[in-house]
């Protein structure tokens, strides 16, 4: 990935995952970031973690560069639990205070999207084959 080109983009997506102690846990999220970046060449695409891994959400936003004007945070969680109901809104409020010229938006947890659930159900169903 050419980080200089990423920093020139006005829009960004930050994939926000929980994090874990095992380093290999991040691999599917890194692949997801790469696949998303390939589908959205118009956006800088970053990966951030709530805890136990880096970068944190504030660090990932700081690394986006000065040209970014819109950041959409995509929680890569199966559901809207406590982290997304309490921790994420607090982090986003802090980001808005730190970066008043950037518009921040969040979307629901990826696992709540009907097409994602359908893909997961198809995978689970195929496991019985």
PDB file of C-alpha atoms in Angstrom:
ATOM      1  CA  UNK A   1       0.000   0.000   0.000  1.00  0.00           C
ATOM      2  CA  UNK A   2       1.298   3.466  -0.884  1.00  0.00           C
ATOM      3  CA  UNK A   3       0.811   5.392   2.343  1.00  0.00           C
ATOM      4  CA  UNK A   4       1.435   8.743   0.627  1.00  0.00           C
ATOM      5  CA  UNK A   5      -1.503   8.181  -1.710  1.00  0.00           C
ATOM      6  CA  UNK A   6      -3.654   7.089   1.236  1.00  0.00           C
ATOM      7  CA  UNK A   7      -2.911  10.364   3.025  1.00  0.00           C
ATOM      8  CA  UNK A   8      -4.068  12.415   0.018  1.00  0.00           C
ATOM      9  CA  UNK A   9      -7.644  11.115   0.208  1.00  0.00           C
ATOM     10  CA  UNK A  10     -10.424  13.280   1.666  1.00  0.00           C
ATOM     11  CA  UNK A  11     -12.603  10.336   2.773  1.00  0.00           C
ATOM     12  CA  UNK A  12     -11.637   7.507   5.047  1.00  0.00           C
ATOM     13  CA  UNK A  13     -13.056   4.276   6.391  1.00  0.00           C
ATOM     14  CA  UNK A  14     -11.772   2.975   9.705  1.00  0.00           C
ATOM     15  CA  UNK A  15     -12.563  -0.663  10.386  1.00  0.00           C
ATOM     16  CA  UNK A  16     -12.881  -0.882  14.165  1.00  0.00           C
ATOM     17  CA  UNK A  17     -12.297  -4.281  15.786  1.00  0.00           C
ATOM     18  CA  UNK A  18     -12.012  -5.409  19.406  1.00  0.00           C
ATOM     19  CA  UNK A  19      -8.438  -6.695  19.566  1.00  0.00           C
ATOM     20  CA  UNK A  20      -6.945  -9.732  21.298  1.00  0.00           C
ATOM     21  CA  UNK A  21      -3.724 -10.894  22.931  1.00  0.00           C
ATOM     22  CA  UNK A  22      -2.924 -13.442  20.199  1.00  0.00           C
ATOM     23  CA  UNK A  23      -1.186 -11.640  17.301  1.00  0.00           C
ATOM     24  CA  UNK A  24      -2.705 -13.971  14.685  1.00  0.00           C
ATOM     25  CA  UNK A  25      -6.188 -12.880  15.677  1.00  0.00           C
ATOM     26  CA  UNK A  26      -5.723  -9.687  13.625  1.00  0.00           C
ATOM     27  CA  UNK A  27      -4.982 -11.484  10.336  1.00  0.00           C
ATOM     28  CA  UNK A  28      -8.593 -11.751   9.057  1.00  0.00           C
ATOM     29  CA  UNK A  29      -9.171  -8.102   9.937  1.00  0.00           C
ATOM     30  CA  UNK A  30      -6.038  -7.102   8.034  1.00  0.00           C
ATOM     31  CA  UNK A  31      -7.292  -9.079   5.031  1.00  0.00           C
ATOM     32  CA  UNK A  32     -10.666  -7.353   5.381  1.00  0.00           C
ATOM     33  CA  UNK A  33      -8.890  -3.984   5.358  1.00  0.00           C
ATOM     34  CA  UNK A  34      -7.007  -4.946   2.191  1.00  0.00           C
ATOM     35  CA  UNK A  35     -10.174  -6.191   0.445  1.00  0.00           C
ATOM     36  CA  UNK A  36     -12.065  -3.053   1.453  1.00  0.00           C
ATOM     37  CA  UNK A  37      -9.250  -0.783   0.249  1.00  0.00           C
ATOM     38  CA  UNK A  38      -9.263  -2.592  -3.107  1.00  0.00           C
ATOM     39  CA  UNK A  39     -13.018  -2.007  -3.446  1.00  0.00           C
ATOM     40  CA  UNK A  40     -12.825   1.652  -2.369  1.00  0.00           C
ATOM     41  CA  UNK A  41      -9.770   3.249  -4.001  1.00  0.00           C
ATOM     42  CA  UNK A  42     -11.402   6.641  -3.384  1.00  0.00           C
ATOM     43  CA  UNK A  43     -11.025   6.212   0.397  1.00  0.00           C
ATOM     44  CA  UNK A  44      -8.174   5.773   2.797  1.00  0.00           C
ATOM     45  CA  UNK A  45      -8.936   2.523   4.641  1.00  0.00           C
ATOM     46  CA  UNK A  46      -7.459   1.895   8.086  1.00  0.00           C
ATOM     47  CA  UNK A  47      -7.829  -0.758  10.757  1.00  0.00           C
ATOM     48  CA  UNK A  48      -8.086   0.161  14.445  1.00  0.00           C
ATOM     49  CA  UNK A  49      -8.589  -1.778  17.660  1.00  0.00           C
ATOM     50  CA  UNK A  50     -10.442  -1.040  20.869  1.00  0.00           C
ATOM     51  CA  UNK A  51      -7.914  -2.767  23.110  1.00  0.00           C
ATOM     52  CA  UNK A  52      -4.963  -5.164  23.303  1.00  0.00           C
ATOM     53  CA  UNK A  53      -3.735  -4.338  19.761  1.00  0.00           C
ATOM     54  CA  UNK A  54      -2.551  -1.306  17.874  1.00  0.00           C
ATOM     55  CA  UNK A  55      -3.325   1.087  16.415  1.00  0.00           C
ATOM     56  CA  UNK A  56      -6.049   2.423  18.658  1.00  0.00           C
ATOM     57  CA  UNK A  57      -8.897   4.343  17.043  1.00  0.00           C
ATOM     58  CA  UNK A  58      -7.360   7.754  17.925  1.00  0.00           C
ATOM     59  CA  UNK A  59      -3.964   6.617  16.601  1.00  0.00           C
ATOM     60  CA  UNK A  60      -5.480   5.308  13.358  1.00  0.00           C
ATOM     61  CA  UNK A  61      -7.277   8.614  12.788  1.00  0.00           C
ATOM     62  CA  UNK A  62      -4.077  10.546  13.528  1.00  0.00           C
ATOM     63  CA  UNK A  63      -2.280   8.469  10.877  1.00  0.00           C
ATOM     64  CA  UNK A  64      -4.842   9.307   8.171  1.00  0.00           C
ATOM     65  CA  UNK A  65      -3.234  12.626   7.344  1.00  0.00           C
ATOM     66  CA  UNK A  66      -4.253  16.246   7.076  1.00  0.00           C
ATOM     67  CA  UNK A  67      -6.361  15.933   3.920  1.00  0.00           C
ATOM     68  CA  UNK A  68      -9.074  13.739   5.418  1.00  0.00           C
ATOM     69  CA  UNK A  69     -12.412  15.542   5.886  1.00  0.00           C
ATOM     70  CA  UNK A  70     -14.814  12.617   6.420  1.00  0.00           C
ATOM     71  CA  UNK A  71     -14.245   9.467   8.475  1.00  0.00           C
ATOM     72  CA  UNK A  72     -16.728   6.610   8.640  1.00  0.00           C
ATOM     73  CA  UNK A  73     -16.099   4.128  11.434  1.00  0.00           C
ATOM     74  CA  UNK A  74     -17.252   0.590  10.669  1.00  0.00           C
ATOM     75  CA  UNK A  75     -17.486  -1.612  13.780  1.00  0.00           C
ATOM     76  CA  UNK A  76     -16.308  -5.081  12.797  1.00  0.00           C
ATOM     77  CA  UNK A  77     -18.297  -6.672  15.616  1.00  0.00           C
ATOM     78  CA  UNK A  78     -21.141  -9.196  15.403  1.00  0.00           C
ATOM     79  CA  UNK A  79     -23.500  -7.078  17.502  1.00  0.00           C
ATOM     80  CA  UNK A  80     -24.035  -3.772  19.267  1.00  0.00           C
ATOM     81  CA  UNK A  81     -22.797  -4.748  22.732  1.00  0.00           C
ATOM     82  CA  UNK A  82     -21.410  -2.559  25.503  1.00  0.00           C
ATOM     83  CA  UNK A  83     -18.257  -1.626  23.610  1.00  0.00           C
ATOM     84  CA  UNK A  84     -20.278  -0.160  20.769  1.00  0.00           C
ATOM     85  CA  UNK A  85     -22.978   1.342  22.958  1.00  0.00           C
ATOM     86  CA  UNK A  86     -20.614   3.002  25.462  1.00  0.00           C
ATOM     87  CA  UNK A  87     -16.943   2.912  24.452  1.00  0.00           C
ATOM     88  CA  UNK A  88     -17.263   3.812  20.776  1.00  0.00           C
ATOM     89  CA  UNK A  89     -19.503   6.888  21.276  1.00  0.00           C
ATOM     90  CA  UNK A  90     -17.058   8.195  23.894  1.00  0.00           C
ATOM     91  CA  UNK A  91     -14.113   7.662  21.530  1.00  0.00           C
ATOM     92  CA  UNK A  92     -15.965   9.391  18.691  1.00  0.00           C
ATOM     93  CA  UNK A  93     -16.820  12.364  20.945  1.00  0.00           C
ATOM     94  CA  UNK A  94     -13.121  12.669  21.801  1.00  0.00           C
ATOM     95  CA  UNK A  95     -12.200  12.490  18.108  1.00  0.00           C
ATOM     96  CA  UNK A  96     -14.725  15.215  17.241  1.00  0.00           C
ATOM     97  CA  UNK A  97     -13.195  17.431  19.934  1.00  0.00           C
ATOM     98  CA  UNK A  98      -9.662  16.735  18.688  1.00  0.00           C
ATOM     99  CA  UNK A  99     -10.508  17.105  14.981  1.00  0.00           C
ATOM    100  CA  UNK A 100     -13.292  19.700  14.645  1.00  0.00           C
ATOM    101  CA  UNK A 101     -12.745  19.988  10.864  1.00  0.00           C
ATOM    102  CA  UNK A 102     -13.435  16.288  10.254  1.00  0.00           C
ATOM    103  CA  UNK A 103     -16.942  14.853  10.009  1.00  0.00           C
ATOM    104  CA  UNK A 104     -17.143  11.530  11.870  1.00  0.00           C
ATOM    105  CA  UNK A 105     -19.893   8.986  11.294  1.00  0.00           C
ATOM    106  CA  UNK A 106     -20.446   5.466  12.556  1.00  0.00           C
ATOM    107  CA  UNK A 107     -22.526   2.662  11.126  1.00  0.00           C
ATOM    108  CA  UNK A 108     -24.082  -0.323  12.939  1.00  0.00           C
ATOM    109  CA  UNK A 109     -22.019  -3.414  13.708  1.00  0.00           C
ATOM    110  CA  UNK A 110     -21.161  -5.382  10.574  1.00  0.00           C
ATOM    111  CA  UNK A 111     -22.814  -8.489  12.042  1.00  0.00           C
ATOM    112  CA  UNK A 112     -26.191  -6.750  12.107  1.00  0.00           C
ATOM    113  CA  UNK A 113     -26.299  -6.256   8.336  1.00  0.00           C
ATOM    114  CA  UNK A 114     -28.736  -8.693   6.668  1.00  0.00           C
ATOM    115  CA  UNK A 115     -26.340  -9.519   3.811  1.00  0.00           C
ATOM    116  CA  UNK A 116     -23.519 -10.265   6.251  1.00  0.00           C
ATOM    117  CA  UNK A 117     -25.810 -12.500   8.299  1.00  0.00           C
ATOM    118  CA  UNK A 118     -26.935 -14.272   5.109  1.00  0.00           C
ATOM    119  CA  UNK A 119     -23.297 -14.919   4.129  1.00  0.00           C
ATOM    120  CA  UNK A 120     -22.551 -16.250   7.610  1.00  0.00           C
ATOM    121  CA  UNK A 121     -25.653 -18.467   7.538  1.00  0.00           C
ATOM    122  CA  UNK A 122     -24.589 -19.849   4.143  1.00  0.00           C
ATOM    123  CA  UNK A 123     -21.148 -20.635   5.551  1.00  0.00           C
ATOM    124  CA  UNK A 124     -22.641 -22.337   8.628  1.00  0.00           C
ATOM    125  CA  UNK A 125     -25.112 -24.277   6.509  1.00  0.00           C
ATOM    126  CA  UNK A 126     -22.340 -25.459   4.164  1.00  0.00           C
ATOM    127  CA  UNK A 127     -20.413 -26.765   7.166  1.00  0.00           C
ATOM    128  CA  UNK A 128     -23.022 -29.528   7.518  1.00  0.00           C
ATOM    129  CA  UNK A 129     -22.342 -30.750   3.966  1.00  0.00           C
TER     130      UNK A 129
END
